[in-house]
Short mmCIF file of C-alpha atoms in Angstrom, two decimals:
data_model
loop_
_atom_site.label_atom_id
_atom_site.label_comp_id
_atom_site.label_asym_id
_atom_site.label_seq_id
_atom_site.Cartn_x
_atom_site.Cartn_y
_atom_site.Cartn_z
CA UNK A 1412 81.93 121.95 105.25
CA UNK A 1413 83.57 119.50 102.88
CA UNK A 1414 87.04 118.29 103.99
CA UNK A 1415 88.42 118.70 100.46
CA UNK A 1416 87.84 122.45 100.79
CA UNK A 1417 89.59 122.79 104.13
CA UNK A 1418 92.96 121.17 103.86
CA UNK A 1419 96.35 122.81 103.89
CA UNK A 1420 98.43 119.70 103.33
CA UNK A 1421 102.17 119.40 102.86
CA UNK A 1422 102.96 115.73 102.98
CA UNK A 1423 106.64 116.09 102.06
CA UNK A 1424 108.30 118.74 104.21
CA UNK A 1425 112.01 118.70 103.35
CA UNK A 1426 112.90 122.02 104.98
CA UNK A 1427 111.30 124.37 107.52
CA UNK A 1428 110.71 126.89 104.73
CA UNK A 1429 108.38 124.37 103.05
CA UNK A 1430 105.85 124.98 105.83
CA UNK A 1431 105.17 128.44 104.37
CA UNK A 1432 105.08 127.33 100.73
CA UNK A 1433 101.46 126.67 99.74
CA UNK A 1434 102.49 125.82 96.18
CA UNK A 1435 103.71 122.38 97.26
CA UNK A 1436 100.59 121.56 99.26
CA UNK A 1437 98.02 119.14 97.90
CA UNK A 1438 94.70 117.56 98.85
CA UNK A 1439 93.44 114.08 99.70
CA UNK A 1440 91.57 112.13 97.04
CA UNK A 1441 88.88 111.15 99.55
CA UNK A 1442 87.91 111.73 103.18
CA UNK A 1443 84.89 109.46 103.78
CA UNK A 1444 86.98 106.92 105.68
CA UNK A 1445 87.70 109.65 108.23
CA UNK A 1446 84.62 111.90 108.23
CA UNK A 1447 81.85 109.58 107.04
CA UNK A 1448 80.14 108.88 103.74
CA UNK A 1449 79.06 112.50 103.13
CA UNK A 1450 82.59 113.82 103.81
CA UNK A 1451 81.29 116.73 105.88
CA UNK A 1452 82.66 118.46 108.99
CA UNK A 1453 80.17 120.22 111.26
CA UNK A 1454 80.55 123.08 113.73
CA UNK A 1455 83.36 125.31 112.46
CA UNK A 1456 83.81 128.63 110.64
CA UNK A 1457 86.83 129.40 108.44
CA UNK A 1458 88.23 125.98 109.22
CA UNK A 1459 91.76 124.96 108.20
CA UNK A 1460 93.17 121.51 108.86
CA UNK A 1461 96.96 121.24 108.65
CA UNK A 1462 98.54 117.81 108.33
CA UNK A 1463 102.26 117.77 107.60
CA UNK A 1464 104.74 114.90 107.17
CA UNK A 1465 108.52 115.16 107.12
CA UNK A 1466 109.82 113.95 103.76
CA UNK A 1467 111.88 110.96 104.91
CA UNK A 1468 110.80 109.55 108.29
CA UNK A 1469 107.22 110.86 107.89
CA UNK A 1470 106.96 112.44 111.33
CA UNK A 1471 103.49 113.97 111.58
CA UNK A 1472 102.14 117.39 112.58
CA UNK A 1473 98.41 117.98 113.03
CA UNK A 1474 96.74 121.35 113.62
CA UNK A 1475 93.12 122.55 113.56
CA UNK A 1476 92.47 126.28 113.02
CA UNK A 1477 89.17 128.19 112.77
CA UNK A 1478 87.70 131.62 113.49
CA UNK A 1479 84.73 130.18 115.42
CA UNK A 1480 83.70 126.81 116.83
CA UNK A 1481 80.26 125.86 118.11
CA UNK A 1482 80.11 124.98 121.79
CA UNK A 1483 77.64 122.76 123.59
CA UNK A 1484 77.13 125.37 126.31
CA UNK A 1485 76.07 128.08 123.82
CA UNK A 1486 74.20 126.06 121.20
CA UNK A 1487 73.35 122.77 122.91
CA UNK A 1488 75.07 120.95 120.05
CA UNK A 1489 78.50 119.33 119.78
CA UNK A 1490 80.82 120.04 116.80
CA UNK A 1491 82.75 117.21 115.20
CA UNK A 1492 85.93 116.29 117.04
CA UNK A 1493 88.28 116.60 114.08
CA UNK A 1494 91.44 115.80 116.02
CA UNK A 1495 89.94 112.61 117.41
CA UNK A 1496 88.65 111.49 114.01
CA UNK A 1497 92.01 111.99 112.31
CA UNK A 1498 94.23 110.78 115.16
CA UNK A 1499 92.21 107.56 115.31
CA UNK A 1500 93.78 106.68 111.93
CA UNK A 1501 97.30 107.77 112.90
CA UNK A 1502 99.83 105.66 114.82
CA UNK A 1503 99.15 105.98 118.56
CA UNK A 1504 100.96 108.94 120.14
CA UNK A 1505 102.87 109.56 116.93
CA UNK A 1506 102.08 113.13 115.89
CA UNK A 1507 103.03 116.65 116.96
CA UNK A 1508 100.70 119.53 117.77
CA UNK A 1509 103.36 122.13 118.60
CA UNK A 1510 104.79 123.71 115.45
CA UNK A 1511 108.10 124.66 117.10
CA UNK A 1512 108.69 121.07 118.18
CA UNK A 1513 107.82 119.90 114.69
CA UNK A 1514 110.29 122.37 113.14
CA UNK A 1515 113.04 120.88 115.28
CA UNK A 1516 112.05 117.43 113.97
CA UNK A 1517 112.18 118.72 110.39
CA UNK A 1518 115.73 119.99 110.92
CA UNK A 1519 116.84 116.55 112.12
CA UNK A 1520 115.00 114.59 109.40
CA UNK A 1521 117.89 114.92 106.93
CA UNK A 1522 119.68 112.10 108.77
CA UNK A 1523 116.92 109.60 107.93
CA UNK A 1524 118.07 106.41 106.23
CA UNK A 1525 115.77 103.95 104.42
CA UNK A 1526 114.88 100.67 106.10
CA UNK A 1527 115.71 97.28 104.66
CA UNK A 1528 117.81 96.21 101.68
CA UNK A 1529 118.27 98.32 98.55
CA UNK A 1530 117.29 96.21 95.53
CA UNK A 1531 116.65 98.72 92.72
CA UNK A 1532 118.02 102.11 91.69
CA UNK A 1533 116.71 104.15 88.77
CA UNK A 1534 116.65 107.68 87.35
CA UNK A 1535 113.82 109.65 85.76
CA UNK A 1536 114.00 112.65 83.46
CA UNK A 1537 110.33 113.65 83.47
CA UNK A 1538 110.90 116.77 85.59
CA UNK A 1539 114.67 117.02 85.44
CA UNK A 1540 116.98 114.19 86.38
CA UNK A 1541 115.98 112.56 89.65
CA UNK A 1542 117.31 109.48 91.45
CA UNK A 1543 115.05 106.88 93.11
CA UNK A 1544 115.79 103.73 95.10
CA UNK A 1545 113.56 100.80 96.10
CA UNK A 1546 114.14 98.93 99.36
CA UNK A 1547 112.85 95.53 100.45
CA UNK A 1548 111.61 94.92 104.01
CA UNK A 1549 110.12 92.03 105.95
CA UNK A 1550 108.33 91.98 109.33
CA UNK A 1551 111.70 91.20 110.91
CA UNK A 1552 113.42 94.34 109.59
CA UNK A 1553 114.64 96.17 112.75
CA UNK A 1554 112.63 99.22 113.90
CA UNK A 1555 110.68 99.19 110.67
CA UNK A 1556 107.04 99.00 111.74
CA UNK A 1557 106.67 102.45 113.38
CA UNK A 1558 107.80 104.02 110.10
CA UNK A 1559 105.50 101.76 108.09
CA UNK A 1560 102.55 102.68 110.32
CA UNK A 1561 103.08 106.37 109.53
CA UNK A 1562 103.32 105.69 105.79
CA UNK A 1563 100.31 103.38 105.91
CA UNK A 1564 98.10 106.21 107.21
CA UNK A 1565 98.15 107.70 103.69
CA UNK A 1566 95.96 104.91 102.34
CA UNK A 1567 92.94 106.32 104.21
CA UNK A 1568 93.14 109.42 101.99
CA UNK A 1569 93.96 107.68 98.71
CA UNK A 1570 92.72 104.06 98.63
CA UNK A 1571 89.01 103.33 98.90
CA UNK A 1572 87.90 100.63 101.38
CA UNK A 1573 91.41 100.70 102.89
CA UNK A 1574 92.40 98.72 105.95
CA UNK A 1575 95.63 98.48 107.92
CA UNK A 1576 97.66 95.27 107.91
CA UNK A 1577 98.25 93.02 110.91
CA UNK A 1578 101.83 93.65 111.90
CA UNK A 1579 102.30 90.31 113.63
CA UNK A 1580 101.67 88.33 110.42
CA UNK A 1581 105.01 87.13 109.03
CA UNK A 1582 103.61 86.60 105.51
CA UNK A 1583 103.71 90.31 104.62
CA UNK A 1584 106.50 91.71 102.42
CA UNK A 1585 107.18 95.41 101.76
CA UNK A 1586 108.71 97.39 98.89
CA UNK A 1587 109.44 101.08 99.58
CA UNK A 1588 110.51 103.69 97.05
CA UNK A 1589 112.50 106.79 98.03
CA UNK A 1590 113.81 109.77 96.16
CA UNK A 1591 117.48 110.41 96.88
CA UNK A 1592 118.19 114.15 96.70
CA UNK A 1593 120.65 116.75 97.96
CA UNK A 1594 119.59 119.18 100.68
CA UNK A 1595 120.57 122.86 100.73
CA UNK A 1596 123.94 121.90 102.25
CA UNK A 1597 124.66 119.43 99.46
CA UNK A 1598 124.20 116.35 101.64
CA UNK A 1599 122.28 113.31 100.30
CA UNK A 1600 118.82 112.82 101.85
CA UNK A 1601 115.80 110.58 101.29
CA UNK A 1602 112.14 111.40 100.69
CA UNK A 1603 109.46 108.72 100.96
CA UNK A 1604 107.74 108.44 97.56
CA UNK A 1605 105.58 105.30 97.58
CA UNK A 1606 105.31 101.69 98.62
CA UNK A 1607 103.72 98.35 97.85
CA UNK A 1608 102.77 95.47 100.14
CA UNK A 1609 102.47 91.80 99.23
CA UNK A 1610 100.73 89.06 101.19
CA UNK A 1611 101.99 85.54 100.55
CA UNK A 1612 99.01 83.19 100.53
CA UNK A 1613 99.50 79.46 100.87
CA UNK A 1614 98.63 77.36 97.81
CA UNK A 1615 98.25 73.59 97.96
CA UNK A 1616 100.30 71.49 98.28
CA UNK A 1617 103.52 73.44 98.91
CA UNK A 1618 103.22 76.58 96.85
CA UNK A 1619 102.74 80.30 97.39
CA UNK A 1620 100.33 82.70 95.69
CA UNK A 1621 101.50 86.30 96.41
CA UNK A 1622 98.83 88.99 96.32
CA UNK A 1623 99.68 92.66 95.86
CA UNK A 1624 97.56 94.23 98.57
CA UNK A 1625 98.41 97.94 98.66
CA UNK A 1626 100.27 100.16 96.25
CA UNK A 1627 100.41 103.91 96.67
CA UNK A 1628 102.55 106.67 95.16
CA UNK A 1629 102.27 110.06 96.85
CA UNK A 1630 100.96 112.88 94.60
CA UNK A 1631 104.26 114.82 94.30
CA UNK A 1632 105.84 111.67 92.84
CA UNK A 1633 103.09 110.54 90.48
CA UNK A 1634 103.52 110.46 86.68
CA UNK A 1635 107.19 109.52 87.12
CA UNK A 1636 106.83 105.78 86.49
CA UNK A 1637 107.22 104.84 90.16
CA UNK A 1638 104.04 102.73 90.29
CA UNK A 1639 105.15 100.59 87.35
CA UNK A 1640 108.64 100.29 88.84
CA UNK A 1641 107.21 99.00 92.10
CA UNK A 1642 105.08 96.41 90.29
CA UNK A 1643 108.01 95.24 88.15
CA UNK A 1644 110.21 95.05 91.25
CA UNK A 1645 107.63 92.79 92.91
CA UNK A 1646 107.50 90.63 89.76
CA UNK A 1647 111.30 90.37 89.70
CA UNK A 1648 111.38 89.40 93.37
CA UNK A 1649 109.39 86.26 92.56
CA UNK A 1650 110.79 85.63 89.09
CA UNK A 1651 112.97 82.63 89.93
CA UNK A 1652 110.89 81.33 92.85
CA UNK A 1653 109.49 77.99 91.70
CA UNK A 1654 107.15 77.81 94.69
CA UNK A 1655 105.14 80.74 93.35
CA UNK A 1656 102.15 79.72 91.22
CA UNK A 1657 101.11 83.20 90.09
CA UNK A 1658 100.70 86.76 91.35
CA UNK A 1659 97.28 88.27 92.02
CA UNK A 1660 96.06 91.74 93.03
CA UNK A 1661 93.55 92.65 95.73
CA UNK A 1662 90.70 94.86 94.42
CA UNK A 1663 92.81 96.88 91.96
CA UNK A 1664 91.78 100.45 91.20
CA UNK A 1665 91.34 101.53 87.57
CA UNK A 1666 94.70 103.32 87.60
CA UNK A 1667 96.48 100.32 89.09
CA UNK A 1668 94.86 97.93 86.61
CA UNK A 1669 95.89 100.16 83.72
CA UNK A 1670 99.53 100.15 84.87
CA UNK A 1671 99.42 96.41 85.42
CA UNK A 1672 97.90 95.82 81.97
CA UNK A 1673 100.68 97.83 80.34
CA UNK A 1674 103.45 96.00 82.20
CA UNK A 1675 102.00 92.55 81.52
CA UNK A 1676 101.26 93.31 77.86
CA UNK A 1677 104.82 94.53 77.36
CA UNK A 1678 106.16 91.35 78.98
CA UNK A 1679 103.95 89.06 76.89
CA UNK A 1680 104.06 90.69 73.46
CA UNK A 1681 107.35 89.00 72.54
CA UNK A 1682 106.26 85.53 73.64
CA UNK A 1683 105.52 82.98 70.86
CA UNK A 1684 101.93 82.35 71.97
CA UNK A 1685 101.12 86.08 71.73
CA UNK A 1686 102.26 86.60 68.14
CA UNK A 1687 99.64 87.96 65.67
CA UNK A 1688 98.73 84.65 63.99
CA UNK A 1689 98.25 82.92 67.34
CA UNK A 1690 96.23 85.85 68.72
CA UNK A 1691 93.84 85.69 65.78
CA UNK A 1692 93.33 82.00 66.54
CA UNK A 1693 91.79 82.82 69.91
CA UNK A 1694 92.72 82.47 73.56
CA UNK A 1695 94.77 79.33 74.26
CA UNK A 1696 96.33 77.27 77.03
CA UNK A 1697 99.76 78.06 75.56
CA UNK A 1698 99.18 81.72 76.39
CA UNK A 1699 98.37 80.89 80.01
CA UNK A 1700 101.43 78.64 80.26
CA UNK A 1701 103.87 81.12 78.75
CA UNK A 1702 102.52 84.14 80.66
CA UNK A 1703 102.75 82.26 83.94
CA UNK A 1704 106.29 81.13 83.18
CA UNK A 1705 107.37 84.63 82.10
CA UNK A 1706 105.96 86.75 84.92
CA UNK A 1707 103.70 84.61 87.15
CA UNK A 1708 100.64 86.11 85.41
CA UNK A 1709 97.43 84.39 86.47
CA UNK A 1710 94.91 83.03 83.95
CA UNK A 1711 92.34 85.82 84.43
CA UNK A 1712 94.93 88.53 83.82
CA UNK A 1713 96.35 86.49 80.93
CA UNK A 1714 92.95 86.56 79.20
CA UNK A 1715 92.90 90.34 79.61
CA UNK A 1716 96.39 90.64 78.09
CA UNK A 1717 95.36 88.41 75.18
CA UNK A 1718 92.47 90.78 74.42
CA UNK A 1719 94.74 93.85 74.61
CA UNK A 1720 97.41 92.39 72.33
CA UNK A 1721 94.88 91.01 69.87
CA UNK A 1722 93.36 94.49 69.59
CA UNK A 1723 96.90 95.88 69.24
CA UNK A 1724 97.36 93.72 66.12
CA UNK A 1725 93.80 94.14 64.78
CA UNK A 1726 93.18 96.49 61.87
CA UNK A 1727 90.05 98.29 63.09
CA UNK A 1728 89.53 99.58 59.56
CA UNK A 1729 89.12 96.02 58.34
CA UNK A 1730 85.49 95.24 59.18
CA UNK A 1731 85.93 91.45 59.18
CA UNK A 1732 88.97 91.51 61.50
CA UNK A 1733 87.46 94.11 63.80
CA UNK A 1734 84.10 92.31 63.97
CA UNK A 1735 85.80 88.99 64.77
CA UNK A 1736 87.65 90.69 67.63
CA UNK A 1737 84.52 92.35 69.04
CA UNK A 1738 82.56 89.09 68.95
CA UNK A 1739 85.37 87.25 70.73
CA UNK A 1740 85.46 89.78 73.58
CA UNK A 1741 81.67 90.06 73.84
CA UNK A 1742 81.38 86.30 74.04
CA UNK A 1743 83.58 86.38 77.13
CA UNK A 1744 81.69 89.33 78.63
CA UNK A 1745 78.36 87.59 78.06
CA UNK A 1746 79.43 84.21 79.40
CA UNK A 1747 77.78 84.52 82.82
CA UNK A 1748 74.50 85.74 81.30
CA UNK A 1749 74.38 82.79 78.89
CA UNK A 1750 75.28 80.33 81.66
CA UNK A 1751 72.51 81.70 83.90
CA UNK A 1752 70.01 81.53 81.02
CA UNK A 1753 70.93 77.89 80.26
CA UNK A 1754 70.63 76.91 83.90
CA UNK A 1755 67.11 78.37 84.02
CA UNK A 1756 66.14 76.52 80.84
CA UNK A 1757 67.54 73.27 82.24
CA UNK A 1758 65.65 73.75 85.51
CA UNK A 1759 62.45 74.52 83.60
CA UNK A 1760 62.75 71.31 81.57
CA UNK A 1761 62.97 69.40 84.83
CA UNK A 1762 59.66 70.86 85.90
CA UNK A 1763 61.00 73.41 88.37
CA UNK A 1764 59.24 76.76 88.88
CA UNK A 1765 61.67 79.43 87.63
CA UNK A 1766 59.15 82.28 87.35
CA UNK A 1767 60.77 84.41 90.05
CA UNK A 1768 64.26 83.87 88.63
CA UNK A 1769 63.11 84.87 85.14
CA UNK A 1770 61.59 88.10 86.48
CA UNK A 1771 64.99 89.13 87.80
CA UNK A 1772 66.79 88.33 84.55
CA UNK A 1773 67.62 91.15 82.15
CA UNK A 1774 65.60 90.91 78.89
CA UNK A 1775 67.65 89.97 75.84
CA UNK A 1776 67.24 93.32 74.03
CA UNK A 1777 68.29 95.21 77.16
CA UNK A 1778 71.18 92.81 77.69
CA UNK A 1779 72.46 93.51 74.16
CA UNK A 1780 72.55 97.23 74.95
CA UNK A 1781 74.39 96.52 78.22
CA UNK A 1782 76.86 94.29 76.41
CA UNK A 1783 77.54 96.99 73.83
CA UNK A 1784 78.24 99.52 76.60
CA UNK A 1785 80.46 97.09 78.55
CA UNK A 1786 82.50 96.42 75.44
CA UNK A 1787 82.94 100.13 74.63
CA UNK A 1788 84.19 100.86 78.15
CA UNK A 1789 86.61 97.94 77.94
CA UNK A 1790 87.96 98.88 74.52
CA UNK A 1791 88.50 102.46 75.69
CA UNK A 1792 90.68 101.16 78.52
CA UNK A 1793 92.51 98.78 76.20
CA UNK A 1794 93.24 101.59 73.74
CA UNK A 1795 94.87 103.59 76.55
CA UNK A 1796 97.27 100.70 77.14
CA UNK A 1797 97.86 100.24 73.41
CA UNK A 1798 98.73 103.91 72.92
CA UNK A 1799 101.31 103.64 75.68
CA UNK A 1800 102.74 100.45 74.18
CA UNK A 1801 103.12 102.15 70.79
CA UNK A 1802 104.74 105.20 72.36
CA UNK A 1803 107.32 103.02 74.11
CA UNK A 1804 108.00 100.98 70.98
#
């Protein structure tokens, strides 16, 4: 059985009545980090896995239900130990298996208060007016890590190749977003919506290079602009810090990179170096300098923003302008192939045997097809960002 077919998830239980409301349940994006590469569970019939979290403090309930389970005594085969596989990724001793006990926890969860210092407050009107707040935490924030460990368990279901942080490392910083809402009694409460973590790497001689490591927004809160708010909040945190060289991102997903591209393009499009005439002149050191000064944007990301904004100002119906743009981007995409080819030619002139290396090199005609495909994929992503920029402007 595939785990995605078996779940009855309600990650954001605000009231006991939510436990019976299947309409607010949702599924994990992946399960291979729990159940293996094939994402299969063996040995059960009519299986239902229930994993609930209280909205604010994220107290956890785990239940396994089925109509029949294979036994070693009857079939000489052992079914998968689902509880062990899931609980291995949960904070030790930090989940409930008795639904009555969990209901009592749900009733008390309204008193939850966010950890750390409130640094941002904003409203959204996407699905009615809603209030959100972002809080800043450090490893020294009192009683913070047990809560963080519960929140961090979400990454196993939503971030590929995820790993938990080392809690004793003082270089981690945390940014948590909560929805502030009124419960049925009219009292203000908090629901955990998403968070981002930043690791502050040392940079010679006395600088810091922050890296955004994890960023997750829970499904009920997606499409509300929370991801971009978290990224901008991280940017603002380092805005006036002269020790920071630039901000990087660890293995960004496509969705994250798209959000980041939009934010950075919006920040850069008013800068002098990114005006249309300068963009048509090609990528420049001035762009790197101004982007780094504006938002700590690193040179690799700056090149990406240059390509997005140049396309933004390119008339694709003008063949000369559009062709000049395509050639500029393809030249960058093909740089490693050309460098490798030149190195082989240089080695061959020196009398070295490069036969084996040439066999592994993509033929030129095939490389041109690859390059065309790479460019089309890239332009498609850039156009997504451009459409959003035009909508906002």
